[in-house]
Amino acid sequence: MDHVDHILIVDDDREIRELVSSYLAKNGLRTTVCANGRQMRSFLDANTVDLIVLDVMMPGDDGIVLCRELRSSKHKATPVIMLTARNDEIDRILGLEIGADDYLSKPFAARELLARIKAVLRRTRMLPPNLQISEAGRIVSFGDWRLDTVGRQLLDKEGVTIALSGAEYRLLRVFVDHPQRVLSRDQLLNLTQGRDAELFDRSIDLLVSRVRQRLGDDAREPVYIKTVRAEGYVFSVPVEITEPLT
């Protein structure tokens, strides 16, 4: 039997829940609706879904709090699309920084949301199979470095924090989650920047250059991120997942 993607819609507006659920169901998706974080938690305790549509502005725990919670739970790999009633750049940036895969401002067309859902699912599934996924709440160690996946911080061998931008963290996280495998520029572009990416390879090249600088990697003879001619990049050192820092 073919898999039917299951979408969880979390929004305190009943009209939006019903409209979105009905439209997605008519377009071949399975849907479940929740009105708040409590209902979402209860449902996810016993179920898994393929993608979560999560409203930002809700009473009680808002979408930002819930997204952060999802990213440190067993559902950390589940794609999230944030909905915001305000065309607020701060909400958008914060949502993307804490791990949302895309965002959509209200009011929106259900057709556009469907297109976003399909794009995010396609992007999520484009990775090669059988790759290592680092666990939330763990420290990822490689060479002289450690990456705190909860604090989203890079630590050198002395324990000094090296500042990373959101895009730099996302790129490094993709690399350490998929070590010693060649990733194309298109894969890196979609996985790190999503729909806000400038659709040309050079943007990834510049971002790789910035991350190399953070790691003290010589671009001419890199140790960590190596260029594979005509294919992309590979994170070439072994990666180890260890217990959290205390």
mmCIF file of C-alpha atoms in Angstrom:
data_model
loop_
_atom_site.group_PDB
_atom_site.id
_atom_site.type_symbol
_atom_site.label_atom_id
_atom_site.label_comp_id
_atom_site.label_asym_id
_atom_site.label_seq_id
_atom_site.Cartn_x
_atom_site.Cartn_y
_atom_site.Cartn_z
ATOM 1 C CA MET A 1 0.000 0.000 0.000
ATOM 2 C CA ASP A 2 1.383 3.422 -0.948
ATOM 3 C CA HIS A 3 2.358 5.737 1.883
ATOM 4 C CA VAL A 4 0.004 8.685 2.459
ATOM 5 C CA ASP A 5 1.746 11.651 4.063
ATOM 6 C CA HIS A 6 0.293 12.542 7.449
ATOM 7 C CA ILE A 7 0.184 16.268 8.272
ATOM 8 C CA LEU A 8 -0.422 17.586 11.801
ATOM 9 C CA ILE A 9 -2.034 21.044 11.899
ATOM 10 C CA VAL A 10 -1.630 22.952 15.177
ATOM 11 C CA ASP A 11 -3.584 26.247 15.267
ATOM 12 C CA ASP A 12 -5.922 27.821 17.792
ATOM 13 C CA ASP A 13 -8.166 29.192 14.995
ATOM 14 C CA ARG A 14 -10.822 26.558 14.317
ATOM 15 C CA GLU A 15 -11.724 28.010 10.925
ATOM 16 C CA ILE A 16 -8.111 27.787 9.731
ATOM 17 C CA ARG A 17 -7.752 24.249 11.092
ATOM 18 C CA GLU A 18 -10.858 23.079 9.268
ATOM 19 C CA LEU A 19 -10.080 24.894 6.037
ATOM 20 C CA VAL A 20 -6.495 23.642 5.828
ATOM 21 C CA SER A 21 -7.406 20.122 6.892
ATOM 22 C CA SER A 22 -10.184 19.880 4.310
ATOM 23 C CA TYR A 23 -8.028 21.251 1.494
ATOM 24 C CA LEU A 24 -5.083 18.963 2.240
ATOM 25 C CA ALA A 25 -7.368 15.931 2.533
ATOM 26 C CA LYS A 26 -8.909 16.734 -0.864
ATOM 27 C CA ASN A 27 -5.381 16.726 -2.260
ATOM 28 C CA GLY A 28 -4.530 13.265 -1.035
ATOM 29 C CA LEU A 29 -2.967 13.951 2.367
ATOM 30 C CA ARG A 30 -3.959 12.529 5.735
ATOM 31 C CA THR A 31 -4.530 15.208 8.384
ATOM 32 C CA THR A 32 -4.893 15.569 12.135
ATOM 33 C CA VAL A 33 -5.745 18.865 13.849
ATOM 34 C CA CYS A 34 -4.828 20.199 17.307
ATOM 35 C CA ALA A 35 -5.887 23.478 18.903
ATOM 36 C CA ASN A 36 -2.906 23.993 21.208
ATOM 37 C CA GLY A 37 0.377 22.630 22.478
ATOM 38 C CA ARG A 38 -1.243 20.349 25.025
ATOM 39 C CA GLN A 39 -3.234 18.552 22.340
ATOM 40 C CA MET A 40 -0.169 18.372 20.106
ATOM 41 C CA ARG A 41 1.940 16.772 22.830
ATOM 42 C CA SER A 42 -0.771 14.261 23.660
ATOM 43 C CA PHE A 43 -1.143 13.234 20.031
ATOM 44 C CA LEU A 44 2.587 12.980 19.355
ATOM 45 C CA ASP A 45 3.134 10.878 22.466
ATOM 46 C CA ALA A 46 1.425 8.008 20.657
ATOM 47 C CA ASN A 47 1.754 8.920 16.983
ATOM 48 C CA THR A 48 4.209 10.045 14.340
ATOM 49 C CA VAL A 49 3.545 12.364 11.426
ATOM 50 C CA ASP A 50 5.386 13.366 8.267
ATOM 51 C CA LEU A 51 5.160 17.143 8.775
ATOM 52 C CA ILE A 52 3.778 19.640 11.296
ATOM 53 C CA VAL A 53 2.096 22.929 10.381
ATOM 54 C CA LEU A 54 2.530 25.043 13.511
ATOM 55 C CA ASP A 55 0.968 28.429 14.286
ATOM 56 C CA VAL A 56 3.246 30.952 16.011
ATOM 57 C CA MET A 57 0.642 33.089 17.799
ATOM 58 C CA MET A 58 -1.245 30.788 20.181
ATOM 59 C CA PRO A 59 -2.303 31.203 23.813
ATOM 60 C CA GLY A 60 -0.224 29.276 26.313
ATOM 61 C CA ASP A 61 2.892 27.807 24.704
ATOM 62 C CA ASP A 62 3.327 29.570 21.389
ATOM 63 C CA GLY A 63 4.718 28.077 18.199
ATOM 64 C CA ILE A 64 8.287 29.173 18.930
ATOM 65 C CA VAL A 65 8.280 27.345 22.281
ATOM 66 C CA LEU A 66 6.676 24.272 20.719
ATOM 67 C CA CYS A 67 9.106 24.186 17.788
ATOM 68 C CA ARG A 68 12.066 24.395 20.155
ATOM 69 C CA GLU A 69 10.527 21.563 22.187
ATOM 70 C CA LEU A 70 10.029 19.418 19.076
ATOM 71 C CA ARG A 71 13.661 19.874 18.080
ATOM 72 C CA SER A 72 14.817 18.348 21.385
ATOM 73 C CA SER A 73 12.336 15.445 21.343
ATOM 74 C CA LYS A 74 11.929 12.144 19.514
ATOM 75 C CA HIS A 75 10.240 14.166 16.756
ATOM 76 C CA LYS A 76 13.357 16.284 16.147
ATOM 77 C CA ALA A 77 13.602 15.174 12.501
ATOM 78 C CA THR A 78 9.958 15.925 11.670
ATOM 79 C CA PRO A 79 9.716 18.913 9.299
ATOM 80 C CA VAL A 80 7.920 22.000 10.643
ATOM 81 C CA ILE A 81 6.266 24.821 8.716
ATOM 82 C CA MET A 82 5.492 27.856 10.889
ATOM 83 C CA LEU A 83 2.421 30.058 10.401
ATOM 84 C CA THR A 84 2.479 33.660 11.621
ATOM 85 C CA ALA A 85 -0.306 36.235 11.620
ATOM 86 C CA ARG A 86 2.263 39.009 11.382
ATOM 87 C CA ASN A 87 4.634 39.701 8.552
ATOM 88 C CA ASP A 88 7.305 39.946 11.231
ATOM 89 C CA GLU A 89 10.890 39.302 10.200
ATOM 90 C CA ILE A 90 11.884 38.607 13.816
ATOM 91 C CA ASP A 91 9.339 35.778 14.076
ATOM 92 C CA ARG A 92 10.511 34.388 10.756
ATOM 93 C CA ILE A 93 14.205 34.493 11.626
ATOM 94 C CA LEU A 94 13.664 33.110 15.129
ATOM 95 C CA GLY A 95 11.555 30.267 13.784
ATOM 96 C CA LEU A 96 14.169 29.312 11.206
ATOM 97 C CA GLU A 97 16.983 29.648 13.757
ATOM 98 C CA ILE A 98 15.377 27.158 16.145
ATOM 99 C CA GLY A 99 14.850 24.609 13.410
ATOM 100 C CA ALA A 100 11.662 25.368 11.459
ATOM 101 C CA ASP A 101 11.923 24.279 7.834
ATOM 102 C CA ASP A 102 9.775 27.031 6.336
ATOM 103 C CA TYR A 103 7.267 29.709 7.282
ATOM 104 C CA LEU A 104 4.123 31.232 5.810
ATOM 105 C CA SER A 105 2.476 34.526 6.773
ATOM 106 C CA LYS A 106 -1.284 34.768 7.359
ATOM 107 C CA PRO A 107 -3.485 35.269 5.465
ATOM 108 C CA PHE A 108 -2.320 32.636 3.008
ATOM 109 C CA ALA A 109 -3.788 30.574 0.205
ATOM 110 C CA ALA A 110 -4.281 26.898 1.022
ATOM 111 C CA ARG A 111 -2.803 26.113 -2.376
ATOM 112 C CA GLU A 112 0.437 27.854 -1.403
ATOM 113 C CA LEU A 113 0.626 25.940 1.880
ATOM 114 C CA LEU A 114 0.190 22.681 -0.031
ATOM 115 C CA ALA A 115 3.033 23.662 -2.352
ATOM 116 C CA ARG A 116 5.243 24.484 0.643
ATOM 117 C CA ILE A 117 4.414 21.158 2.294
ATOM 118 C CA LYS A 118 5.331 19.217 -0.843
ATOM 119 C CA ALA A 119 8.568 21.193 -1.247
ATOM 120 C CA VAL A 120 9.658 20.647 2.366
ATOM 121 C CA LEU A 121 8.861 16.921 2.234
ATOM 122 C CA ARG A 122 10.752 16.590 -1.046
ATOM 123 C CA ARG A 123 13.726 18.484 0.384
ATOM 124 C CA THR A 124 13.745 16.374 3.545
ATOM 125 C CA ARG A 125 13.718 13.140 1.581
ATOM 126 C CA MET A 126 16.417 14.032 -0.913
ATOM 127 C CA LEU A 127 19.252 12.955 1.394
ATOM 128 C CA PRO A 128 21.057 9.699 0.611
ATOM 129 C CA PRO A 129 19.812 6.745 2.729
ATOM 130 C CA ASN A 130 21.403 5.276 5.850
ATOM 131 C CA LEU A 131 23.067 8.437 7.086
ATOM 132 C CA GLN A 132 24.027 9.137 10.690
ATOM 133 C CA ILE A 133 21.681 11.564 12.416
ATOM 134 C CA SER A 134 23.066 13.130 15.561
ATOM 135 C CA GLU A 135 20.761 13.051 18.561
ATOM 136 C CA ALA A 136 19.441 16.206 20.154
ATOM 137 C CA GLY A 137 20.921 16.774 23.579
ATOM 138 C CA ARG A 138 24.305 15.395 22.561
ATOM 139 C CA ILE A 139 27.726 16.802 21.863
ATOM 140 C CA VAL A 140 29.102 15.942 18.428
ATOM 141 C CA SER A 141 32.905 15.641 18.424
ATOM 142 C CA PHE A 142 35.207 15.780 15.408
ATOM 143 C CA GLY A 143 38.924 16.539 15.231
ATOM 144 C CA ASP A 144 39.722 19.330 17.689
ATOM 145 C CA TRP A 145 36.107 20.517 17.802
ATOM 146 C CA ARG A 146 32.819 19.838 19.534
ATOM 147 C CA LEU A 147 29.372 20.947 18.379
ATOM 148 C CA ASP A 148 26.712 21.443 21.047
ATOM 149 C CA THR A 149 23.485 20.577 19.215
ATOM 150 C CA VAL A 150 21.276 21.978 21.978
ATOM 151 C CA GLY A 151 23.094 25.272 22.553
ATOM 152 C CA ARG A 152 23.942 25.361 18.824
ATOM 153 C CA GLN A 153 27.515 26.309 19.725
ATOM 154 C CA LEU A 154 30.899 25.353 18.318
ATOM 155 C CA LEU A 155 33.566 24.676 20.970
ATOM 156 C CA ASP A 156 37.303 24.438 20.376
ATOM 157 C CA LYS A 157 39.625 22.003 22.191
ATOM 158 C CA GLU A 158 39.978 24.473 25.088
ATOM 159 C CA GLY A 159 36.197 24.722 25.453
ATOM 160 C CA VAL A 160 36.058 28.252 24.047
ATOM 161 C CA THR A 161 32.842 29.055 22.165
ATOM 162 C CA ILE A 162 33.184 30.087 18.520
ATOM 163 C CA ALA A 163 30.244 32.178 17.333
ATOM 164 C CA LEU A 164 28.241 30.772 14.424
ATOM 165 C CA SER A 165 25.503 32.448 12.420
ATOM 166 C CA GLY A 166 22.293 30.498 11.881
ATOM 167 C CA ALA A 167 23.275 29.567 8.338
ATOM 168 C CA GLU A 168 26.762 28.519 9.429
ATOM 169 C CA TYR A 169 25.343 26.299 12.171
ATOM 170 C CA ARG A 170 22.861 24.662 9.789
ATOM 171 C CA LEU A 171 25.572 23.907 7.240
ATOM 172 C CA LEU A 172 27.945 22.478 9.846
ATOM 173 C CA ARG A 173 25.112 20.431 11.327
ATOM 174 C CA VAL A 174 24.327 18.934 7.914
ATOM 175 C CA PHE A 175 27.975 17.996 7.472
ATOM 176 C CA VAL A 176 28.415 16.359 10.891
ATOM 177 C CA ASP A 177 25.116 14.508 10.509
ATOM 178 C CA HIS A 178 26.382 13.066 7.213
ATOM 179 C CA PRO A 179 30.135 12.593 7.561
ATOM 180 C CA GLN A 180 32.330 11.148 4.819
ATOM 181 C CA ARG A 181 29.578 11.346 2.216
ATOM 182 C CA VAL A 182 29.602 13.640 -0.779
ATOM 183 C CA LEU A 183 26.732 16.138 -0.693
ATOM 184 C CA SER A 184 25.938 18.141 -3.801
ATOM 185 C CA ARG A 185 25.541 21.897 -3.769
ATOM 186 C CA ASP A 186 21.825 21.498 -4.473
ATOM 187 C CA GLN A 187 21.422 19.251 -1.437
ATOM 188 C CA LEU A 188 23.354 21.652 0.784
ATOM 189 C CA LEU A 189 21.454 24.629 -0.585
ATOM 190 C CA ASN A 190 18.056 23.111 0.147
ATOM 191 C CA LEU A 191 18.981 21.605 3.511
ATOM 192 C CA THR A 192 20.552 24.752 4.920
ATOM 193 C CA GLN A 193 18.542 27.593 3.429
ATOM 194 C CA GLY A 194 15.287 26.205 2.073
ATOM 195 C CA ARG A 195 13.121 28.491 0.035
ATOM 196 C CA ASP A 196 15.046 31.615 1.084
ATOM 197 C CA ALA A 197 18.157 30.364 -0.687
ATOM 198 C CA GLU A 198 19.547 32.319 -3.550
ATOM 199 C CA LEU A 199 19.303 29.727 -6.255
ATOM 200 C CA PHE A 200 22.877 29.569 -7.399
ATOM 201 C CA ASP A 201 25.813 27.418 -6.368
ATOM 202 C CA ARG A 202 28.047 30.325 -5.408
ATOM 203 C CA SER A 203 25.976 31.045 -2.270
ATOM 204 C CA ILE A 204 26.894 27.615 -0.885
ATOM 205 C CA ASP A 205 30.536 28.080 -1.835
ATOM 206 C CA LEU A 206 30.638 31.312 0.173
ATOM 207 C CA LEU A 207 28.952 29.663 3.161
ATOM 208 C CA VAL A 208 31.389 26.728 3.059
ATOM 209 C CA SER A 209 34.233 29.240 3.010
ATOM 210 C CA ARG A 210 32.874 30.928 6.145
ATOM 211 C CA VAL A 211 32.523 27.627 8.007
ATOM 212 C CA ARG A 212 36.047 26.640 6.995
ATOM 213 C CA GLN A 213 37.272 29.888 8.519
ATOM 214 C CA ARG A 214 35.450 29.086 11.772
ATOM 215 C CA LEU A 215 37.167 25.688 11.859
ATOM 216 C CA GLY A 216 40.579 27.126 10.969
ATOM 217 C CA ASP A 217 40.517 25.016 7.821
ATOM 218 C CA ASP A 218 42.950 25.925 5.026
ATOM 219 C CA ALA A 219 40.887 26.267 1.837
ATOM 220 C CA ARG A 220 43.845 25.067 -0.252
ATOM 221 C CA GLU A 221 44.425 21.953 1.872
ATOM 222 C CA PRO A 222 41.313 21.527 4.014
ATOM 223 C CA VAL A 223 41.155 18.918 6.759
ATOM 224 C CA TYR A 224 37.444 19.020 7.552
ATOM 225 C CA ILE A 225 35.447 20.138 4.502
ATOM 226 C CA LYS A 226 36.920 18.953 1.219
ATOM 227 C CA THR A 227 35.810 19.909 -2.266
ATOM 228 C CA VAL A 228 34.915 17.061 -4.600
ATOM 229 C CA ARG A 229 35.360 18.354 -8.122
ATOM 230 C CA ALA A 230 32.121 18.521 -10.137
ATOM 231 C CA GLU A 231 30.181 16.869 -7.284
ATOM 232 C CA GLY A 232 30.090 19.025 -4.153
ATOM 233 C CA TYR A 233 31.639 18.776 -0.697
ATOM 234 C CA VAL A 234 32.448 16.067 1.824
ATOM 235 C CA PHE A 235 33.004 16.291 5.583
ATOM 236 C CA SER A 236 36.072 14.090 5.682
ATOM 237 C CA VAL A 237 36.796 13.467 9.383
ATOM 238 C CA PRO A 238 35.161 10.898 11.692
ATOM 239 C CA VAL A 239 32.325 12.130 13.890
ATOM 240 C CA GLU A 240 31.497 10.839 17.378
ATOM 241 C CA ILE A 241 28.367 11.488 19.417
ATOM 242 C CA THR A 242 29.102 11.892 23.134
ATOM 243 C CA GLU A 243 27.173 12.717 26.275
ATOM 244 C CA PRO A 244 26.201 16.330 27.041
ATOM 245 C CA LEU A 245 28.703 18.656 28.688
ATOM 246 C CA THR A 246 28.196 19.027 32.444
#
